[in-house]
XYZ file of C-alpha atoms in Angstrom:
444
model
C -0.320 -0.423 0.332
C 2.780 2.401 1.121
C 4.461 2.151 -2.363
C 1.107 3.017 -4.424
C 0.769 5.900 -2.036
C 4.208 6.957 -3.014
C 3.988 6.344 -6.591
C 0.748 8.498 -6.498
C 2.201 11.138 -4.852
C 5.522 11.396 -7.168
C 2.716 11.325 -10.347
C 0.995 14.412 -8.511
C 3.695 16.336 -8.194
C 4.999 15.450 -11.456
C 1.818 16.442 -13.001
C 1.949 20.038 -11.152
C 5.311 20.413 -12.522
C 4.715 20.064 -15.798
C 1.602 22.267 -15.815
C 3.909 24.951 -14.340
C 6.645 24.153 -16.954
C 3.534 24.452 -19.564
C 1.879 27.711 -18.033
C 5.332 29.360 -17.138
C 7.859 28.657 -19.774
C 6.276 26.691 -22.949
C 3.335 29.194 -23.334
C 4.846 32.465 -23.052
C 7.928 31.773 -25.024
C 5.927 29.939 -27.910
C 3.846 33.291 -27.919
C 7.286 35.670 -27.602
C 8.515 33.113 -30.842
C 5.352 33.916 -32.687
C 5.684 37.333 -32.681
C 9.389 37.687 -33.110
C 8.817 35.556 -36.146
C 6.456 38.503 -37.470
C 8.969 41.614 -36.510
C 7.459 42.441 -32.862
C 9.868 42.347 -30.244
C 9.778 43.925 -26.774
C 11.595 44.048 -23.147
C 11.615 40.188 -23.580
C 9.980 37.524 -20.978
C 11.085 36.778 -17.691
C 9.823 33.930 -15.918
C 6.962 34.555 -13.608
C 7.480 37.761 -12.799
C 7.486 39.128 -16.749
C 8.192 42.643 -16.828
C 6.804 43.898 -13.494
C 10.296 45.037 -12.472
C 11.083 46.942 -14.981
C 7.515 48.572 -15.010
C 8.182 49.704 -11.601
C 11.307 51.338 -12.173
C 10.412 53.150 -14.747
C 7.249 54.644 -12.923
C 9.341 55.313 -10.287
C 11.870 57.432 -11.760
C 9.427 59.052 -14.254
C 7.331 60.381 -10.956
C 10.404 61.600 -9.357
C 11.606 64.121 -11.968
C 9.250 67.028 -12.609
C 8.807 68.534 -15.537
C 10.859 71.611 -15.545
C 10.125 75.663 -16.410
C 9.776 76.397 -19.090
C 6.445 73.796 -18.713
C 5.723 71.757 -21.761
C 2.997 69.811 -22.813
C 5.046 66.395 -23.760
C 4.318 64.447 -20.972
C 4.338 60.505 -22.226
C 7.493 60.006 -20.248
C 5.984 60.711 -17.074
C 2.283 59.207 -17.624
C 3.020 56.397 -19.501
C 6.881 55.591 -19.327
C 6.754 52.232 -20.413
C 5.422 52.746 -23.324
C 7.109 55.874 -23.934
C 10.710 54.031 -23.073
C 9.818 50.619 -24.838
C 8.327 52.075 -28.238
C 11.335 54.075 -28.562
C 13.771 50.730 -28.030
C 11.203 48.434 -30.050
C 9.469 50.404 -32.163
C 5.468 51.386 -31.969
C 4.080 48.241 -31.491
C 6.142 45.699 -29.032
C 5.350 42.888 -26.855
C 5.769 43.197 -23.047
C 4.497 41.047 -20.218
C 2.497 40.952 -16.985
C 3.419 38.152 -15.317
C 3.183 35.196 -17.238
C 0.297 36.651 -19.614
C 1.147 38.927 -22.807
C 0.236 42.331 -23.596
C 0.655 43.623 -27.206
C 1.043 48.091 -26.950
C 0.378 49.367 -29.869
C -0.447 53.087 -31.407
C -1.283 52.745 -34.805
C -4.406 54.544 -35.782
C -5.533 52.311 -38.316
C -5.469 49.249 -36.148
C -7.561 51.055 -33.294
C -9.896 51.870 -35.769
C -10.255 48.690 -36.710
C -10.745 46.920 -32.830
C -12.815 49.765 -31.650
C -15.120 50.358 -34.390
C -16.073 46.430 -34.714
C -19.496 45.679 -33.621
C -19.069 41.846 -34.559
C -17.999 41.016 -30.819
C -14.671 39.831 -32.066
C -12.824 42.403 -29.724
C -13.968 42.458 -26.047
C -13.077 44.439 -23.027
C -10.101 42.701 -20.942
C -11.779 40.598 -17.876
C -11.018 42.871 -14.921
C -8.822 41.104 -12.098
C -10.537 41.414 -8.817
C -9.438 44.539 -7.459
C -10.575 46.575 -10.910
C -13.737 44.625 -10.392
C -14.593 46.046 -6.894
C -13.439 49.749 -7.630
C -15.148 49.987 -11.462
C -18.429 47.555 -10.058
C -18.803 43.951 -10.691
C -21.325 43.010 -13.562
C -21.515 46.549 -14.494
C -21.314 48.190 -18.173
C -17.650 48.268 -18.372
C -17.036 44.654 -18.030
C -20.396 43.292 -19.450
C -20.858 41.739 -22.809
C -22.861 40.474 -25.379
C -26.779 40.762 -24.883
C -26.195 41.723 -21.450
C -24.466 44.740 -21.857
C -26.107 45.838 -24.873
C -29.368 45.933 -22.768
C -27.486 47.870 -19.676
C -26.099 50.195 -22.445
C -29.581 51.116 -23.780
C -30.440 52.060 -20.119
C -27.258 53.974 -19.633
C -27.650 55.775 -22.949
C -31.429 56.412 -22.326
C -30.409 58.211 -18.962
C -27.101 60.331 -19.809
C -28.982 61.507 -22.898
C -28.363 65.261 -23.639
C -32.045 66.147 -22.952
C -31.548 64.308 -19.548
C -28.235 66.095 -18.804
C -29.984 69.437 -19.876
C -32.502 68.744 -17.230
C -29.491 68.537 -14.719
C -28.286 72.338 -15.738
C -29.731 73.654 -12.416
C -28.169 71.113 -9.864
C -24.731 71.432 -11.586
C -24.944 75.209 -11.339
C -26.210 74.676 -7.805
C -22.946 72.833 -7.036
C -20.706 75.054 -9.001
C -22.519 77.991 -6.967
C -21.862 76.703 -3.874
C -18.127 75.946 -4.771
C -17.751 79.626 -6.022
C -19.718 80.883 -2.780
C -16.698 79.025 -0.766
C -14.154 80.358 -2.874
C -15.229 83.888 -1.968
C -15.048 82.992 1.792
C -11.404 82.099 0.993
C -10.817 85.085 -0.661
C -11.871 87.253 2.249
C -11.784 90.459 0.632
C -8.194 90.328 -0.680
C -7.618 91.041 -4.635
C -5.888 87.530 -5.192
C -6.159 84.478 -3.506
C -4.799 80.576 -3.859
C -6.767 77.186 -4.618
C -5.377 74.007 -5.298
C -7.964 73.620 -7.920
C -7.254 70.201 -8.366
C -8.817 69.080 -5.374
C -11.588 71.568 -5.936
C -12.666 70.378 -8.966
C -12.396 66.571 -7.582
C -15.370 67.878 -4.667
C -17.177 69.462 -7.470
C -17.835 66.630 -9.477
C -18.102 64.291 -6.612
C -20.833 66.763 -5.135
C -22.676 66.933 -8.876
C -22.757 63.118 -8.869
C -24.333 63.070 -5.642
C -26.990 65.543 -6.791
C -27.527 64.134 -9.939
C -27.431 60.303 -9.427
C -28.539 60.715 -5.530
C -30.658 63.744 -5.201
C -28.120 64.542 -2.038
C -24.829 66.709 -2.052
C -21.390 65.843 -1.736
C -21.668 66.182 2.227
C -24.023 63.312 2.596
C -21.894 61.331 0.151
C -18.563 62.682 1.196
C -17.851 59.232 3.127
C -18.447 57.211 -0.364
C -16.153 59.512 -2.204
C -13.269 59.197 0.750
C -13.483 55.167 0.822
C -13.249 55.014 -3.108
C -10.363 57.567 -3.117
C -8.476 54.962 -0.765
C -9.637 51.940 -2.607
C -7.831 53.631 -5.984
C -4.462 54.495 -4.251
C -4.485 50.460 -2.972
C -5.634 49.282 -6.662
C -3.074 51.579 -8.020
C -0.414 49.793 -5.953
C -1.961 46.265 -6.516
C -0.778 47.143 -10.030
C 2.404 47.613 -10.016
C 3.358 44.426 -8.612
C 2.696 40.719 -9.772
C -0.867 40.333 -8.650
C -1.140 38.716 -5.039
C -4.091 36.131 -4.806
C -7.068 37.476 -3.409
C -8.068 34.956 -1.019
C -4.700 35.161 1.023
C -5.030 37.387 4.210
C -2.628 40.134 3.427
C -2.992 43.706 4.980
C -3.878 45.064 1.503
C -6.330 42.333 1.010
C -8.048 42.730 4.186
C -8.441 46.421 3.677
C -9.692 45.932 0.491
C -12.718 43.718 1.525
C -13.183 46.417 3.783
C -13.294 49.224 1.717
C -15.937 47.229 -0.510
C -18.234 46.476 2.364
C -18.237 49.821 3.578
C -18.733 51.432 0.232
C -21.342 49.006 -0.679
C -23.420 49.659 2.370
C -22.815 53.655 2.117
C -24.340 53.679 -1.401
C -27.199 51.899 -0.177
C -27.960 54.179 2.175
C -28.061 57.007 -0.100
C -29.955 54.978 -2.555
C -32.939 54.164 -0.134
C -32.383 57.946 1.150
C -33.224 59.352 -2.424
C -36.229 56.616 -2.984
C -37.804 59.027 0.313
C -36.316 62.551 -0.855
C -38.830 64.715 -3.172
C -38.113 64.553 -6.135
C -38.177 67.910 -9.070
C -37.018 66.880 -12.381
C -39.101 69.954 -14.075
C -37.380 72.757 -13.121
C -35.340 73.640 -16.824
C -36.317 77.509 -16.827
C -32.518 78.103 -15.316
C -31.138 76.369 -18.588
C -32.803 78.621 -21.121
C -31.677 81.428 -19.154
C -28.031 80.329 -18.689
C -27.778 79.976 -22.211
C -29.143 83.493 -23.648
C -27.279 85.242 -21.257
C -23.793 83.412 -22.306
C -24.972 84.384 -26.152
C -23.364 87.345 -27.602
C -23.447 88.800 -31.404
C -20.801 86.140 -31.855
C -22.371 83.687 -29.604
C -21.697 80.784 -32.166
C -18.324 81.340 -32.845
C -17.481 81.789 -29.206
C -19.041 78.092 -28.787
C -16.586 76.827 -31.212
C -14.121 78.421 -29.624
C -14.759 76.925 -26.351
C -14.926 73.137 -28.115
C -11.608 73.578 -29.542
C -9.771 74.562 -26.710
C -11.590 71.841 -24.390
C -10.737 69.233 -27.462
C -6.772 70.588 -27.488
C -6.835 70.641 -24.107
C -8.255 66.539 -23.705
C -5.736 65.564 -26.908
C -2.650 66.928 -24.566
C -3.422 65.694 -20.924
C -5.945 62.386 -21.872
C -7.895 61.569 -18.979
C -7.137 57.749 -19.819
C -3.632 56.384 -21.392
C -4.842 53.385 -22.575
C -7.711 51.275 -23.672
C -7.457 47.152 -23.568
C -9.256 44.487 -25.941
C -8.848 41.414 -26.458
C -9.540 39.300 -29.663
C -12.165 36.376 -28.685
C -10.332 34.424 -31.411
C -7.148 34.152 -33.777
C -7.517 37.462 -35.676
C -5.368 39.215 -38.352
C -4.761 42.959 -37.895
C -3.116 44.675 -40.851
C 0.578 42.325 -41.131
C -0.260 41.059 -37.676
C -1.303 37.549 -36.533
C -2.825 37.965 -33.024
C -3.845 34.788 -30.923
C -6.977 34.575 -29.149
C -7.002 36.364 -25.683
C -4.096 38.275 -26.350
C -4.540 41.832 -24.503
C -4.245 44.595 -27.129
C -2.816 47.761 -25.295
C -4.208 50.886 -27.471
C -2.225 53.743 -26.156
C -4.425 56.872 -26.363
C -2.152 59.280 -25.057
C 0.815 58.253 -27.763
C -1.874 58.243 -30.220
C -2.750 61.966 -29.378
C 0.987 63.170 -29.429
C 1.884 61.036 -32.690
C 3.681 63.708 -34.986
C 2.209 61.635 -37.827
C -1.177 62.279 -37.143
C -0.804 66.147 -35.325
C 2.175 67.401 -37.203
C 5.912 68.487 -35.650
C 3.795 70.689 -33.051
C 1.869 67.759 -31.618
C 3.142 68.604 -28.291
C 2.116 72.408 -28.548
C -1.492 73.917 -27.229
C -2.932 74.806 -30.646
C -6.828 75.080 -30.612
C -6.639 75.622 -34.170
C -5.924 72.609 -35.221
C -9.694 71.180 -34.494
C -11.029 73.906 -36.671
C -9.766 71.265 -39.486
C -11.048 67.651 -40.368
C -8.443 65.128 -38.805
C -6.452 63.396 -40.754
C -7.753 59.775 -39.367
C -11.260 59.098 -37.000
C -8.671 57.063 -34.503
C -6.318 60.004 -34.059
C -8.447 61.465 -31.289
C -10.526 59.223 -29.370
C -11.013 60.175 -25.474
C -13.970 58.799 -24.958
C -13.446 55.751 -26.863
C -14.575 54.979 -30.583
C -17.495 52.718 -31.732
C -20.033 51.105 -29.700
C -18.255 51.168 -26.538
C -17.922 55.140 -26.278
C -18.133 56.329 -22.899
C -21.668 57.003 -21.913
C -20.603 59.827 -19.662
C -19.295 62.124 -22.212
C -22.791 64.529 -22.637
C -22.600 65.289 -18.610
C -19.034 65.457 -18.593
C -18.544 68.160 -21.705
C -21.807 70.379 -20.085
C -20.126 70.407 -16.411
C -16.675 71.147 -17.913
C -18.181 74.208 -20.128
C -20.478 75.431 -17.174
C -17.553 75.204 -14.881
C -15.351 77.060 -17.301
C -17.983 79.741 -17.799
C -18.824 80.672 -14.219
C -15.375 81.001 -13.219
C -14.382 83.390 -15.425
C -17.197 85.569 -15.034
C -16.182 86.004 -11.786
C -12.079 85.727 -11.824
C -9.357 86.208 -14.148
C -6.581 83.440 -13.320
C -2.364 82.326 -13.503
C -0.166 79.912 -12.327
C 0.993 80.001 -8.989
C 4.323 80.005 -8.418
C 3.935 77.411 -6.039
C 2.686 74.971 -9.010
C 4.773 72.459 -9.687
C 3.945 70.506 -13.331
C 4.068 67.230 -13.042
C 1.468 65.305 -14.707
C 1.101 61.207 -12.943
C -0.870 58.567 -14.246
C -3.723 57.549 -10.831
C -5.389 55.395 -12.602
C -6.136 58.602 -14.262
C -4.426 61.472 -15.470
C -3.640 63.695 -12.688
C -1.184 66.528 -11.043
C 0.862 64.504 -9.066
C 1.295 67.699 -6.462
C -2.091 69.602 -7.039
C -2.667 72.254 -9.691
C -2.149 75.665 -7.595
C -3.940 78.590 -9.406
C -4.030 82.425 -8.505
C -7.500 83.919 -9.286
C -8.397 87.986 -9.192
C -11.978 88.788 -8.587
C -13.282 90.426 -11.790
C -14.568 93.506 -10.549
C -17.472 94.975 -11.995
């Protein structure tokens, strides 16, 4: 009996070892060889850890060096340092590794258009890891596929269409008004005062979401946003290392679970409170007053200029540095044969700064470039392209335009000497050290 048990144990160990060799060595090197034959190189696979150490080193170096004065808008090396470095070494399309999983990075507008505009279900979002799923919502719009995604998309698009957003304008204006009143208190009669606009706008966005979604205010939903900010910090740390299984009782895993439970509980309290709150969605008079008061004899030209300025700012400082899709079967893109389930990392920020698409002045702020048709549809896609275009685009643009319009009516502003130009990716692109602005009251 004993020899049989020993033999069985040895057999099990051998099977496990063979599976490990297969998944850790054979499959990655086979994939790497497949792309090498097509002329695609990269930093090279390292067993188990992939390129995690190099990624962490590049990100750490990038965040340690703010952009020196005079400021410029060439920010790729700070917000997407891996793509910046590896594309210089291996070309604009290259292969790198997240643990034992391959990633194919690219920025070719033609390939990006083919991927994002596909309506046949050939390319899906990459399945979220457990931490990202917690942060963005399990079974939410960003993760769903097929018919379930289509049904949720129709509901979301209807809820966030322009007519609905117009109905929220009074609530958005109320949030902005509250913020500006606090600024007046901060000014305390002085001609000039300084604000960290990054923090102010974060709080403003949270207040607008609270009012439009839950019918409450930022103060009521404040705990949710504080918890989500902590959750984002932990998620950012998680993605900079080789993932640790969620079932292990590490300190970070325990904290992530605690945050998730508290966030869910707090949101349900807001939902219940919203059900019991009287709703008033019919007041739209302010919208007509607001739009008429913004118009002058050059109203349409003024609107066009604002749109161009916003588009150029978003092009240079795209909030999301990359979009990710996976082919559900083997596919050919351009001249590349790509195996099924290979994540495609579409470098949005690199495409937005590409001199081939935007000219030699691609890193300069020039809103007039949007007065002419773009050379390629996928040269500018901050909201995505195709069927999965961001459903919150209308709300975001209306919010930004209203904020700008209401601020410039009361204040002039310049960068503070305390400002440090250091854009960084923290799930989205944000100023690493805040955005200190000096404001001066406009006297009527």
